[in-house]
PDB file of N, CA and C in Angstrom:
ATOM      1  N   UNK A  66     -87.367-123.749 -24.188  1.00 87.00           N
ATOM      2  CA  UNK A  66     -87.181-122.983 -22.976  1.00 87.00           C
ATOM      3  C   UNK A  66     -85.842-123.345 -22.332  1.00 87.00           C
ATOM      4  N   UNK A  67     -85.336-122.433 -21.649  1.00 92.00           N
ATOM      5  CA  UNK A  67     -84.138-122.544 -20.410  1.00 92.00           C
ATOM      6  C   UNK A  67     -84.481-123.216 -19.672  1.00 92.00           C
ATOM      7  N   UNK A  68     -82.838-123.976 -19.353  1.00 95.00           N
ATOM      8  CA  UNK A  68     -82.955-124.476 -17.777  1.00 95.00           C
ATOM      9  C   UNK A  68     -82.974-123.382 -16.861  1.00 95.00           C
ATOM     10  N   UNK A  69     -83.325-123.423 -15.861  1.00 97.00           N
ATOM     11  CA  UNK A  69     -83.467-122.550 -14.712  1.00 97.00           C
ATOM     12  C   UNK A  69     -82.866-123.481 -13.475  1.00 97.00           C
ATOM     13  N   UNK A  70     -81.681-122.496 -12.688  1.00 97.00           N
ATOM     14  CA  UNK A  70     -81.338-123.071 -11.646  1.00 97.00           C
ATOM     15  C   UNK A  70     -81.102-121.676 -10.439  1.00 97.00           C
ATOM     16  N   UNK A  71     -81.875-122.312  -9.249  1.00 97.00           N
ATOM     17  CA  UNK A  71     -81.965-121.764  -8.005  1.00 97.00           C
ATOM     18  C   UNK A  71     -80.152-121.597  -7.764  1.00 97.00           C
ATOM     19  N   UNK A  72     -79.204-120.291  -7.896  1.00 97.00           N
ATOM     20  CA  UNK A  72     -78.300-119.791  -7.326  1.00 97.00           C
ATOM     21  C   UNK A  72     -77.886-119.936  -6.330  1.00 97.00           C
ATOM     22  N   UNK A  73     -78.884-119.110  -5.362  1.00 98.00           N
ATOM     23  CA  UNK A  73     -78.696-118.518  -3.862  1.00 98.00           C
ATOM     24  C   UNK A  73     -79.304-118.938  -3.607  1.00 98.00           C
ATOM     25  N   UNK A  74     -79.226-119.050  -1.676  1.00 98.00           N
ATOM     26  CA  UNK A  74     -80.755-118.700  -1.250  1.00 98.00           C
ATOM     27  C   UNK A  74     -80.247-117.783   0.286  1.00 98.00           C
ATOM     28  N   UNK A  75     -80.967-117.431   0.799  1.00 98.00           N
ATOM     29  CA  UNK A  75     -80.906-116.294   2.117  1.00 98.00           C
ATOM     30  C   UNK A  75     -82.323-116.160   2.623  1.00 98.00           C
ATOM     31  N   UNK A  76     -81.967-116.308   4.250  1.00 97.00           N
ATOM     32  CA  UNK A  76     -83.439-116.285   4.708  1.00 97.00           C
ATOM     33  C   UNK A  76     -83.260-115.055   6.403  1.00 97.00           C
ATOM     34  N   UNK A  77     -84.218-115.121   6.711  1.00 97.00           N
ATOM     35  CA  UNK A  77     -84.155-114.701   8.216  1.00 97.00           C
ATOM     36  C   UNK A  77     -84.136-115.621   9.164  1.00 97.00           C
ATOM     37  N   UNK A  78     -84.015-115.335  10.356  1.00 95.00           N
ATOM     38  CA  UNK A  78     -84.264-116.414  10.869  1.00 95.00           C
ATOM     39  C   UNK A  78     -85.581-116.358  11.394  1.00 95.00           C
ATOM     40  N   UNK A  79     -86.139-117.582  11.374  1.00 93.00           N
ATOM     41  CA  UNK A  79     -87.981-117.949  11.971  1.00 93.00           C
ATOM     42  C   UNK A  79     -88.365-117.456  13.619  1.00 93.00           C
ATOM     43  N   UNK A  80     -89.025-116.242  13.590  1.00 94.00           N
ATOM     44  CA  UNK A  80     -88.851-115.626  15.110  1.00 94.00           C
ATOM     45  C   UNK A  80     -89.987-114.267  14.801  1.00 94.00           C
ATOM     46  N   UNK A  81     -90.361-114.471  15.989  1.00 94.00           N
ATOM     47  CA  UNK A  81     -90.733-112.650  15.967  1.00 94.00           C
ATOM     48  C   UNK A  81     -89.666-111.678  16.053  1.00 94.00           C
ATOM     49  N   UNK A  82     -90.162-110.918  15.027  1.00 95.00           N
ATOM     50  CA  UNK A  82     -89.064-109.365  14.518  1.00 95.00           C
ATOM     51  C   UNK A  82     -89.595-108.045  15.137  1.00 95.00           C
ATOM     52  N   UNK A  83     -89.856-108.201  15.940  1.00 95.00           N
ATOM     53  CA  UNK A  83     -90.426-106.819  16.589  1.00 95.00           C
ATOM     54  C   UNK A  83     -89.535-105.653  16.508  1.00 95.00           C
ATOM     55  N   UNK A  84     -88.394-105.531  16.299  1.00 96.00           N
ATOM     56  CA  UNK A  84     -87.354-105.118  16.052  1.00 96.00           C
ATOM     57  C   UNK A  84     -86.863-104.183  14.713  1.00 96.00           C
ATOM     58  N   UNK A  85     -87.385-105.086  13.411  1.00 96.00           N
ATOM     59  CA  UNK A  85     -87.354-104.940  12.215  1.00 96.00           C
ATOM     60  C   UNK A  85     -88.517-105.003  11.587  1.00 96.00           C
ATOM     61  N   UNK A  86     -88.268-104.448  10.438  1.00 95.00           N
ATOM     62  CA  UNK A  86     -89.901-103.867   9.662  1.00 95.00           C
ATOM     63  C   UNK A  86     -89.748-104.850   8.497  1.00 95.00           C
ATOM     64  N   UNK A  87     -91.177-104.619   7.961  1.00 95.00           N
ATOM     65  CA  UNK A  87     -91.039-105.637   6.889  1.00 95.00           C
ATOM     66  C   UNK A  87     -90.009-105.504   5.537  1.00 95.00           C
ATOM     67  N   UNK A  88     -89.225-104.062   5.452  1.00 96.00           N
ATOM     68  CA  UNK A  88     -88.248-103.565   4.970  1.00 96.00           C
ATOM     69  C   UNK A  88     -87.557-104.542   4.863  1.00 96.00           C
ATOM     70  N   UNK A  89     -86.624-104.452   6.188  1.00 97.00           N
ATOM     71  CA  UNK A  89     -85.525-104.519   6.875  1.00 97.00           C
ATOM     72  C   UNK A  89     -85.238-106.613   6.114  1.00 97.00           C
ATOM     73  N   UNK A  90     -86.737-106.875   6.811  1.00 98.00           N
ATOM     74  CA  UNK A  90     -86.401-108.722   6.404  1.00 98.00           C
ATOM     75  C   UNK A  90     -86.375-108.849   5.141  1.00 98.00           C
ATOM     76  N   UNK A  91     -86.863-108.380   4.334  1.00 98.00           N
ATOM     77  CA  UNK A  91     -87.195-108.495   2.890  1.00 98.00           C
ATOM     78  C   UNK A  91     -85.208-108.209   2.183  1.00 98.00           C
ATOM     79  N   UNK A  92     -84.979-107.528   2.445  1.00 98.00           N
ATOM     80  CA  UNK A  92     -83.744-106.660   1.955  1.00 98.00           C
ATOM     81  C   UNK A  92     -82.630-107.612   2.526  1.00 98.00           C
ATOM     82  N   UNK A  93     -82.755-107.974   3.839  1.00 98.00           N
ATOM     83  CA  UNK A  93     -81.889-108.936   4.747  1.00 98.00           C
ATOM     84  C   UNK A  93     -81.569-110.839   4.017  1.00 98.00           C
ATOM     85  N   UNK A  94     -82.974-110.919   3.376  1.00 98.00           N
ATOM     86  CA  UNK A  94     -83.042-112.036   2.342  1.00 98.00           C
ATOM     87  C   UNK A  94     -82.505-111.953   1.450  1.00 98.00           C
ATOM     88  N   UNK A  95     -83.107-111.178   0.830  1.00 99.00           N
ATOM     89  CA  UNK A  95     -82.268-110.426  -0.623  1.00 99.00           C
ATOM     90  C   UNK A  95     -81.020-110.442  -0.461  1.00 99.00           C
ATOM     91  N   UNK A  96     -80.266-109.639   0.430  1.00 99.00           N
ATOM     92  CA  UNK A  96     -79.183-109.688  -0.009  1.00 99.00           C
ATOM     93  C   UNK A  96     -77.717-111.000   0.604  1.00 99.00           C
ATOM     94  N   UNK A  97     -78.397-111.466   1.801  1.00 99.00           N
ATOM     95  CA  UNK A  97     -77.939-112.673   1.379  1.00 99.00           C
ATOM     96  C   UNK A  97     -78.011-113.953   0.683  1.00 99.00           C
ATOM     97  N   UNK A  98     -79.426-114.251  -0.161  1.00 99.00           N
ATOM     98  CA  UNK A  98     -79.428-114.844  -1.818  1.00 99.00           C
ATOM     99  C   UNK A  98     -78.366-114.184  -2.298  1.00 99.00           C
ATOM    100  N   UNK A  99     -78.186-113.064  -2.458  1.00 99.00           N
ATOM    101  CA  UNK A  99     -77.278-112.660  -3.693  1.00 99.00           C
ATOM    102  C   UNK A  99     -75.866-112.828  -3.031  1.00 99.00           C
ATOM    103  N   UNK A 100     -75.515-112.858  -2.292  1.00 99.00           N
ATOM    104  CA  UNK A 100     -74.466-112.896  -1.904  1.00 99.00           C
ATOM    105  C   UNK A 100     -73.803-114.437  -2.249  1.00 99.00           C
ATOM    106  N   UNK A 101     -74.997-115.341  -1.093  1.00 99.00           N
ATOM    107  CA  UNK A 101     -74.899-116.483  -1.668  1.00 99.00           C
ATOM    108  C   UNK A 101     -74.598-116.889  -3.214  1.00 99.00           C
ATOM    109  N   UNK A 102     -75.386-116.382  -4.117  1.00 99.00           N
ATOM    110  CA  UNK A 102     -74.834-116.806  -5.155  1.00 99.00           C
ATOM    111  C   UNK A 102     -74.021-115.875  -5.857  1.00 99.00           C
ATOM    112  N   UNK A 103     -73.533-115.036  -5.041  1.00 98.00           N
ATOM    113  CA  UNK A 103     -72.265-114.310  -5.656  1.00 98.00           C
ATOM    114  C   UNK A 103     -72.174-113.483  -6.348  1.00 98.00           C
ATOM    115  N   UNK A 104     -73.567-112.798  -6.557  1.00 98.00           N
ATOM    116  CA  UNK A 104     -73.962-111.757  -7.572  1.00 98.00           C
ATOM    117  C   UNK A 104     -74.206-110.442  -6.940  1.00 98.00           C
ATOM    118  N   UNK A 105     -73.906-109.356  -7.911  1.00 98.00           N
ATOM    119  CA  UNK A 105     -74.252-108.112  -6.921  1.00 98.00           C
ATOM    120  C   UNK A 105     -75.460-107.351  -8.246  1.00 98.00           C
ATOM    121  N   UNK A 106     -75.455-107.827  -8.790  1.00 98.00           N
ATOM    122  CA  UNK A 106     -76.547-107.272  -9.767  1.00 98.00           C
ATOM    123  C   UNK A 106     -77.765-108.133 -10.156  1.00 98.00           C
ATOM    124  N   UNK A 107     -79.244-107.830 -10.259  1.00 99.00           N
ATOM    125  CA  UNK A 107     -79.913-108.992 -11.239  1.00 99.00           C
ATOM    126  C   UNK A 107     -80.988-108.336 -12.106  1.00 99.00           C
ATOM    127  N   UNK A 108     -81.697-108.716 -12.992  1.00 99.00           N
ATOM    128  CA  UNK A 108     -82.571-108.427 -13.892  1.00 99.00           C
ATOM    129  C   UNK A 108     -83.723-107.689 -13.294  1.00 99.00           C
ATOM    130  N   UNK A 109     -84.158-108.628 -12.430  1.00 99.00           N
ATOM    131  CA  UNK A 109     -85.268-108.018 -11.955  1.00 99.00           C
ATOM    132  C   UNK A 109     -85.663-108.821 -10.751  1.00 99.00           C
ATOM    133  N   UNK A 110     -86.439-108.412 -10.103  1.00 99.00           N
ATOM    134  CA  UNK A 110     -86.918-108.595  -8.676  1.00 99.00           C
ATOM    135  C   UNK A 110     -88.066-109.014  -8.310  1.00 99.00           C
ATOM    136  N   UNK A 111     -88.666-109.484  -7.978  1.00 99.00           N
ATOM    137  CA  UNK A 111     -90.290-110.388  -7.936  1.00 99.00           C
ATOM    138  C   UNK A 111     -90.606-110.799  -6.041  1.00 99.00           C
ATOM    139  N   UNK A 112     -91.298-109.693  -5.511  1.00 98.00           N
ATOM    140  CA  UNK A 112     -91.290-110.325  -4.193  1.00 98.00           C
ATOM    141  C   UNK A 112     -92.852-110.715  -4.106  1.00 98.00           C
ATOM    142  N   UNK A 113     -93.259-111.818  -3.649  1.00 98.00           N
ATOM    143  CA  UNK A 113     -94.546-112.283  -2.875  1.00 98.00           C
ATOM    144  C   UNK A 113     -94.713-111.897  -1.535  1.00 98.00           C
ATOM    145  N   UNK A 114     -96.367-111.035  -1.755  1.00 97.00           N
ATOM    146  CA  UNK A 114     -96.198-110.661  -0.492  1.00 97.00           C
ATOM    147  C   UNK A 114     -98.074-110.829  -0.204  1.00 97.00           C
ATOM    148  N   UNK A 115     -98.370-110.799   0.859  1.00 96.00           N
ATOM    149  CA  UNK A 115    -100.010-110.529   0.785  1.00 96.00           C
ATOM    150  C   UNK A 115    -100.339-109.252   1.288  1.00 96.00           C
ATOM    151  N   UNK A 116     -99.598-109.229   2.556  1.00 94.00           N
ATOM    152  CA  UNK A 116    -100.449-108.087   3.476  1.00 94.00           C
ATOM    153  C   UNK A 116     -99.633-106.975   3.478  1.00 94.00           C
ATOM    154  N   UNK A 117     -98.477-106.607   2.820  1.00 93.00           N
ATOM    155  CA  UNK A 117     -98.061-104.970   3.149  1.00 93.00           C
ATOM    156  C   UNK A 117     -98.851-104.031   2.653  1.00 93.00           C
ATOM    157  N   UNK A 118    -100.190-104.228   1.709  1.00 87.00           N
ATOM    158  CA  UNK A 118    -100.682-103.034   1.720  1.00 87.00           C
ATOM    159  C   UNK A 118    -101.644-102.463   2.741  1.00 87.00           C
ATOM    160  N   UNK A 119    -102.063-103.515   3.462  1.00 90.00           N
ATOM    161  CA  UNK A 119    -102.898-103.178   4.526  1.00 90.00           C
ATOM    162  C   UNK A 119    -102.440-102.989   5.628  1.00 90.00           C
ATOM    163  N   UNK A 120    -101.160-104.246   6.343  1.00 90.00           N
ATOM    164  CA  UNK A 120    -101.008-104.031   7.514  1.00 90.00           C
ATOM    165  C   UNK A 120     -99.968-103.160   7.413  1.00 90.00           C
ATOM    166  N   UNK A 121     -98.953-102.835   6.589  1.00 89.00           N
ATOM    167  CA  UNK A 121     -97.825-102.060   7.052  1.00 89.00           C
ATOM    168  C   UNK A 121     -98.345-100.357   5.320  1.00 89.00           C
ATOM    169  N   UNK A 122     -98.607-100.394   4.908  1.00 88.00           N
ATOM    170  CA  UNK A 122     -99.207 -99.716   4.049  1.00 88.00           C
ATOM    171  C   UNK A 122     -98.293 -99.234   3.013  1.00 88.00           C
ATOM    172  N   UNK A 123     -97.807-100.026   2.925  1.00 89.00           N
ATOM    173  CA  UNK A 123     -96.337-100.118   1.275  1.00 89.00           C
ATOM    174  C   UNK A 123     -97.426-101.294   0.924  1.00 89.00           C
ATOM    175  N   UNK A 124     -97.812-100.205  -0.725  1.00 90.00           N
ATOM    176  CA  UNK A 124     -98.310-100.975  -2.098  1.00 90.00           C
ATOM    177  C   UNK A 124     -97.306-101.261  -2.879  1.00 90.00           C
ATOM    178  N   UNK A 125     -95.959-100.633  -2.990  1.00 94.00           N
ATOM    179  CA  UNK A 125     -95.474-100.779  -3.908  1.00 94.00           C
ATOM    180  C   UNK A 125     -93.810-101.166  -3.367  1.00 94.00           C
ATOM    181  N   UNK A 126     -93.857-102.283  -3.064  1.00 96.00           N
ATOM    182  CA  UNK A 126     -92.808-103.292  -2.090  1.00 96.00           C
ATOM    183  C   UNK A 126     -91.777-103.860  -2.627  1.00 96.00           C
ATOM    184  N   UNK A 127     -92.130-103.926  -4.141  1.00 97.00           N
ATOM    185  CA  UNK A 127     -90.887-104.546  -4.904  1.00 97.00           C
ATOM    186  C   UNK A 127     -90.140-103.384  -5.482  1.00 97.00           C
ATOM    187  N   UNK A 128     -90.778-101.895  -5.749  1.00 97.00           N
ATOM    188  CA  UNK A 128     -89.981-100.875  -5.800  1.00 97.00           C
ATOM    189  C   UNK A 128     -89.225-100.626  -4.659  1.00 97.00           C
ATOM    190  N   UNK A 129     -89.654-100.609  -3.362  1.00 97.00           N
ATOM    191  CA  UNK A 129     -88.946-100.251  -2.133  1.00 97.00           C
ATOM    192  C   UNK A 129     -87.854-101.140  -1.519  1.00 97.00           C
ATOM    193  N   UNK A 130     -87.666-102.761  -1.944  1.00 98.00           N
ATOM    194  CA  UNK A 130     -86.654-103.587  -1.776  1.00 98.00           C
ATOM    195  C   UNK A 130     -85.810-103.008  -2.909  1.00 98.00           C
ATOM    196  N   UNK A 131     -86.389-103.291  -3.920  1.00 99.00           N
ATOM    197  CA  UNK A 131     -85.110-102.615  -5.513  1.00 99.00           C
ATOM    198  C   UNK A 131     -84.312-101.649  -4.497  1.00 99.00           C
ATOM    199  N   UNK A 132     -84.986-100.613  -4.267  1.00 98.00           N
ATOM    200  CA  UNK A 132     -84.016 -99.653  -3.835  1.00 98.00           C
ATOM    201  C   UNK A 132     -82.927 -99.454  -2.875  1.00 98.00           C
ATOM    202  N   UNK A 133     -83.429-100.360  -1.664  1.00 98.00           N
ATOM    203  CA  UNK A 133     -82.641-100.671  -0.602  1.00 98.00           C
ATOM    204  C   UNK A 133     -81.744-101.801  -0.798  1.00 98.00           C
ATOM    205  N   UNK A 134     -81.924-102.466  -2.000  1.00 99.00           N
ATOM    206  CA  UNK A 134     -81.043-103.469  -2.755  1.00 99.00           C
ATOM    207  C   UNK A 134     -79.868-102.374  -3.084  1.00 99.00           C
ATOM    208  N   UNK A 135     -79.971-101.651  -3.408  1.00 98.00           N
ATOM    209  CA  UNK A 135     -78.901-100.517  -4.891  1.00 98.00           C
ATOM    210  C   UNK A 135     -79.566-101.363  -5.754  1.00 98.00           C
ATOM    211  N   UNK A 136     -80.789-101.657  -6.488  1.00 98.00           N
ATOM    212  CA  UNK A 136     -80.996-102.524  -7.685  1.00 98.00           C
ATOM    213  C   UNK A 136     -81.802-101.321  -8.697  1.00 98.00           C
ATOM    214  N   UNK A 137     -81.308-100.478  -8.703  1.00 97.00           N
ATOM    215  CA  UNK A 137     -81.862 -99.444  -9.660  1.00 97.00           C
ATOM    216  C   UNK A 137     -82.340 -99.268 -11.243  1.00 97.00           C
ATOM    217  N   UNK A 138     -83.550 -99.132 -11.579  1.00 96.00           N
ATOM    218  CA  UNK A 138     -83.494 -99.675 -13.004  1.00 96.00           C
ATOM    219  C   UNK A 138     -83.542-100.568 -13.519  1.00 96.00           C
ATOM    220  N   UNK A 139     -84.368-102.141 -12.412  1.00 98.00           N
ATOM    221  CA  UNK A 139     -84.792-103.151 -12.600  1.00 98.00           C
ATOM    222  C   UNK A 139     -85.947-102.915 -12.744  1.00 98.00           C
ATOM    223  N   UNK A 140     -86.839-103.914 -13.378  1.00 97.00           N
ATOM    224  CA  UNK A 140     -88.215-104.195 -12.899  1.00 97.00           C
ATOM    225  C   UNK A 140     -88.402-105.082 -11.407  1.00 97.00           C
ATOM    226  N   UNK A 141     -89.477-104.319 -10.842  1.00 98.00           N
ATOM    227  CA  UNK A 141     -89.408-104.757  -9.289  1.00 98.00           C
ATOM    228  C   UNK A 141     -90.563-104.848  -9.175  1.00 98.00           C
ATOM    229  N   UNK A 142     -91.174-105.854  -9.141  1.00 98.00           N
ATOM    230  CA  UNK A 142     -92.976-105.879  -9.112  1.00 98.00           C
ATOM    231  C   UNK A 142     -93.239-107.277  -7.783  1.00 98.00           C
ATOM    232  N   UNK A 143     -94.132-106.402  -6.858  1.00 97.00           N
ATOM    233  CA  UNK A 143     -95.002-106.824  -5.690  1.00 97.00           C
ATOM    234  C   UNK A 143     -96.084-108.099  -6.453  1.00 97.00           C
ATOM    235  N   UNK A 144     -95.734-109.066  -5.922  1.00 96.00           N
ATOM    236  CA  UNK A 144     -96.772-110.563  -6.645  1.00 96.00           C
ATOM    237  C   UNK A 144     -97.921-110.124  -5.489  1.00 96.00           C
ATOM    238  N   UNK A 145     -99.477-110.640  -5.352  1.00 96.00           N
ATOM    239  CA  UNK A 145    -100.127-110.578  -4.450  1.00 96.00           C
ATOM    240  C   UNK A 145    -100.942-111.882  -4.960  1.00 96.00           C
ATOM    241  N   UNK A 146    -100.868-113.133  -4.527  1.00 96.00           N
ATOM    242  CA  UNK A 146    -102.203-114.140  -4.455  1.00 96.00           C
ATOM    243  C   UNK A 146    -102.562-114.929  -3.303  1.00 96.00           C
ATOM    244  N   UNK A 147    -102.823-114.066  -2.591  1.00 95.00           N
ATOM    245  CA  UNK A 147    -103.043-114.703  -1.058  1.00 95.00           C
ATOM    246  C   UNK A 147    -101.841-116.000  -0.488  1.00 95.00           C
ATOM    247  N   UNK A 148    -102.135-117.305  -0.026  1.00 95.00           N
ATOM    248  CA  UNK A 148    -100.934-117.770   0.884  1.00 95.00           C
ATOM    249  C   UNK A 148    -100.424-118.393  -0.913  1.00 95.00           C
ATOM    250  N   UNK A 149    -100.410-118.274  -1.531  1.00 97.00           N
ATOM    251  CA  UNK A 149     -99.763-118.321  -2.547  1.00 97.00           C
ATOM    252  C   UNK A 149     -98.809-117.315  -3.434  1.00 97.00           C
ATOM    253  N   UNK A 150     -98.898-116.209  -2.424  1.00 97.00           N
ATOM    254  CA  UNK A 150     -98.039-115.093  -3.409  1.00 97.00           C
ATOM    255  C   UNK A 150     -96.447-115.271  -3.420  1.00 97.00           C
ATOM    256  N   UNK A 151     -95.454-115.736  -2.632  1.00 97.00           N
ATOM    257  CA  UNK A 151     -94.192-116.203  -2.629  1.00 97.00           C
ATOM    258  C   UNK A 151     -94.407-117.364  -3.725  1.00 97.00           C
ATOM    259  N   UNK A 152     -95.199-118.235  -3.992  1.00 98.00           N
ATOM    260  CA  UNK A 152     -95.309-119.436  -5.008  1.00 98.00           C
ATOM    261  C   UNK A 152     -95.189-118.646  -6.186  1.00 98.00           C
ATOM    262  N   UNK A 153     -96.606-117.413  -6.362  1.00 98.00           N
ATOM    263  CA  UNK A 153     -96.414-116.516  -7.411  1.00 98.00           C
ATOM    264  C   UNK A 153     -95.516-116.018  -7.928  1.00 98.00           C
ATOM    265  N   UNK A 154     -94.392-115.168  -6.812  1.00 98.00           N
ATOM    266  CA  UNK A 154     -93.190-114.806  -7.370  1.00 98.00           C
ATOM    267  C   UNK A 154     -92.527-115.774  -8.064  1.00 98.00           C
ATOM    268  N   UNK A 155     -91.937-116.970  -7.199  1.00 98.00           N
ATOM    269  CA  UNK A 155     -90.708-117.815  -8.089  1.00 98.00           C
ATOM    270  C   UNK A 155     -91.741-117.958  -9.205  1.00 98.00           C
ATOM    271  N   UNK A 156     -92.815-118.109  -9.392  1.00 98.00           N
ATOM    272  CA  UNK A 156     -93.239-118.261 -10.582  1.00 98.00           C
ATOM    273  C   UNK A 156     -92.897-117.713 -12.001  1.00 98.00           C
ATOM    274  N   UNK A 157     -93.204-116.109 -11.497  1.00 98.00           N
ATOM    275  CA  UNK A 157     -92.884-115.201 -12.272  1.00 98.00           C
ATOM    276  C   UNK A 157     -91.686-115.508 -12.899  1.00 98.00           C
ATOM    277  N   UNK A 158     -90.566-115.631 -11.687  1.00 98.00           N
ATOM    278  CA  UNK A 158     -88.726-115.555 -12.173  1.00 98.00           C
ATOM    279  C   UNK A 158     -88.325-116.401 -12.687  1.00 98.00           C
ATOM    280  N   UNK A 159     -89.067-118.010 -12.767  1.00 98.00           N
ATOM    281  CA  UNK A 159     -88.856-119.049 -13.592  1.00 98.00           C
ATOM    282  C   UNK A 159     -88.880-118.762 -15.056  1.00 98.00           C
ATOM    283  N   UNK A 160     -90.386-118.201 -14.819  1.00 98.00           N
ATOM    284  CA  UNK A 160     -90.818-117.769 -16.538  1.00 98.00           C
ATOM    285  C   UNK A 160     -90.038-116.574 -17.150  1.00 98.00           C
ATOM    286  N   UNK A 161     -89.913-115.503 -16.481  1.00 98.00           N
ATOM    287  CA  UNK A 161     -88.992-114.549 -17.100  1.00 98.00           C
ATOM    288  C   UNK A 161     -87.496-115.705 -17.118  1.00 98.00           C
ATOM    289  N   UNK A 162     -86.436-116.141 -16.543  1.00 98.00           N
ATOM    290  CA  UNK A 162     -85.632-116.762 -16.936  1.00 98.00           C
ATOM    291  C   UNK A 162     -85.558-117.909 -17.963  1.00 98.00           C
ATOM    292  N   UNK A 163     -86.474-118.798 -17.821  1.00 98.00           N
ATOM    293  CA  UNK A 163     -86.973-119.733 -18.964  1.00 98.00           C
ATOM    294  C   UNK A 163     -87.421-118.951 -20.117  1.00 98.00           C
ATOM    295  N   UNK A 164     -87.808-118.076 -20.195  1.00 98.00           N
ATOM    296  CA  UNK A 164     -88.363-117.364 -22.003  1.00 98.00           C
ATOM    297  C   UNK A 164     -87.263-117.455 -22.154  1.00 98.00           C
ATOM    298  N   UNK A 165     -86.125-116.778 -21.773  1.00 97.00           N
ATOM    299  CA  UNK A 165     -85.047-116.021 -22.205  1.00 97.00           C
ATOM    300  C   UNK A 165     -84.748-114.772 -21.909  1.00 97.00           C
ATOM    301  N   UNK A 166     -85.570-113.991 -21.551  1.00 97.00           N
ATOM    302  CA  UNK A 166     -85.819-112.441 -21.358  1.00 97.00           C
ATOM    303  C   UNK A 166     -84.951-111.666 -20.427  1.00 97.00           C
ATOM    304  N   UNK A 167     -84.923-112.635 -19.346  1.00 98.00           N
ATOM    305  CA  UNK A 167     -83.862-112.487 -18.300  1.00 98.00           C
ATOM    306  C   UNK A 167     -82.922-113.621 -17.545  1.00 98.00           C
ATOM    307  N   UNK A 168     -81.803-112.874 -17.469  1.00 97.00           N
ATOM    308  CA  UNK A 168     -80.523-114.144 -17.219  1.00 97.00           C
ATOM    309  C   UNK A 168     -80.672-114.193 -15.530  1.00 97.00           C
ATOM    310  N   UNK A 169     -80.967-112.963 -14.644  1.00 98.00           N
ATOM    311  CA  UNK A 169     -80.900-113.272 -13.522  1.00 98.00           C
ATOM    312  C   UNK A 169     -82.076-112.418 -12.849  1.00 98.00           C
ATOM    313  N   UNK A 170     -82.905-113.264 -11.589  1.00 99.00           N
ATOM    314  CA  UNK A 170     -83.678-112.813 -11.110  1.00 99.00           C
ATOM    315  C   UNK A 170     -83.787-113.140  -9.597  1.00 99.00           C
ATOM    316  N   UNK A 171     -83.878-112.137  -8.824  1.00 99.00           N
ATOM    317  CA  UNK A 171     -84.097-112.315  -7.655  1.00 99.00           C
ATOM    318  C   UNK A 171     -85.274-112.535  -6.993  1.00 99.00           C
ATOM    319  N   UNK A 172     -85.918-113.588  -6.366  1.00 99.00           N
ATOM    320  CA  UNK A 172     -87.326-113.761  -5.634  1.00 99.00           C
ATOM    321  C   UNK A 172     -87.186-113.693  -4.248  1.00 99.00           C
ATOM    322  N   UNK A 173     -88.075-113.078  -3.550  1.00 99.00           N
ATOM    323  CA  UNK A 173     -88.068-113.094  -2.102  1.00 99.00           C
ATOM    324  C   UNK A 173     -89.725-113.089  -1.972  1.00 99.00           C
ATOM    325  N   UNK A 174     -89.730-113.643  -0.712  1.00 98.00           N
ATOM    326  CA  UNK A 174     -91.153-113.988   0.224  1.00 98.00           C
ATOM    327  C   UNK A 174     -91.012-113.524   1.363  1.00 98.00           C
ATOM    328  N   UNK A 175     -92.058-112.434   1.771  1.00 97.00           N
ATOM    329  CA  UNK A 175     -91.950-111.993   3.213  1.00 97.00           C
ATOM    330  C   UNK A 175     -93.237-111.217   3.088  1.00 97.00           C
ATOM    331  N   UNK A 176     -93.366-111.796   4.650  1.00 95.00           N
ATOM    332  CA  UNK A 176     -94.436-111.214   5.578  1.00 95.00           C
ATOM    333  C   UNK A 176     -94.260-110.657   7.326  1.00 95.00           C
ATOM    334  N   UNK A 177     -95.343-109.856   7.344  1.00 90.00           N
ATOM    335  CA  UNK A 177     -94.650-109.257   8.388  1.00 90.00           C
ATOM    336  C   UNK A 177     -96.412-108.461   9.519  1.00 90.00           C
TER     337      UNK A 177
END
């Protein structure tokens, strides 16, 4: 297996967002990770999330960051395992980068 090394990282800041949707933070992470590590493209996308299908009613969350990324034509898949689903994601992006399969992957965690 690959080494795997954490790039970037980009966060929000810790606050109520009454302001911004769970969009807005998700995408706001995203793209400063990538910035941070200097990339404007990646393989694929892996966000942990629990509750956007209920409380904000986006099932399909890692398609809707891809897009507001410009990350078109990635795989973009929503992790869900309760307060473990952000754990889930980097999970995912370890293992897709460690097989080999993919050279770069973006993870984000957000709730809202």
């Amino acid at each position: 297996m690959r080494q795997v090394a954490i790039l970037g990282v980009g966060q929000t800041a810790v606050r109520e967002h009454w302001d911004l949707s769970l969009r807005h933070l998700a995408v706001a992470a995203g793209r400063a990770a990538m910035s941070d590590a200097g990339i404007d493209k990646v393989d694929a996308i892996y966000v942990g999330n629990m509750t956007s299908g209920r409380i904000n009613k986006q099932r399909h969350l890692g398609a809707l960051v891809a897009d507001y990324l410009g990350q078109w034509g990635v795989e973009a898949v929503k992790m869900e395992a309760a307060c473990g689903s952000a754990g889930s994601a980097m999970r995912q992006g370890i293992l897709a980068v460690s097989s080999g399969e993919l050279s770069a992957v973006l993870v984000i965690g957000v709730e809202k």
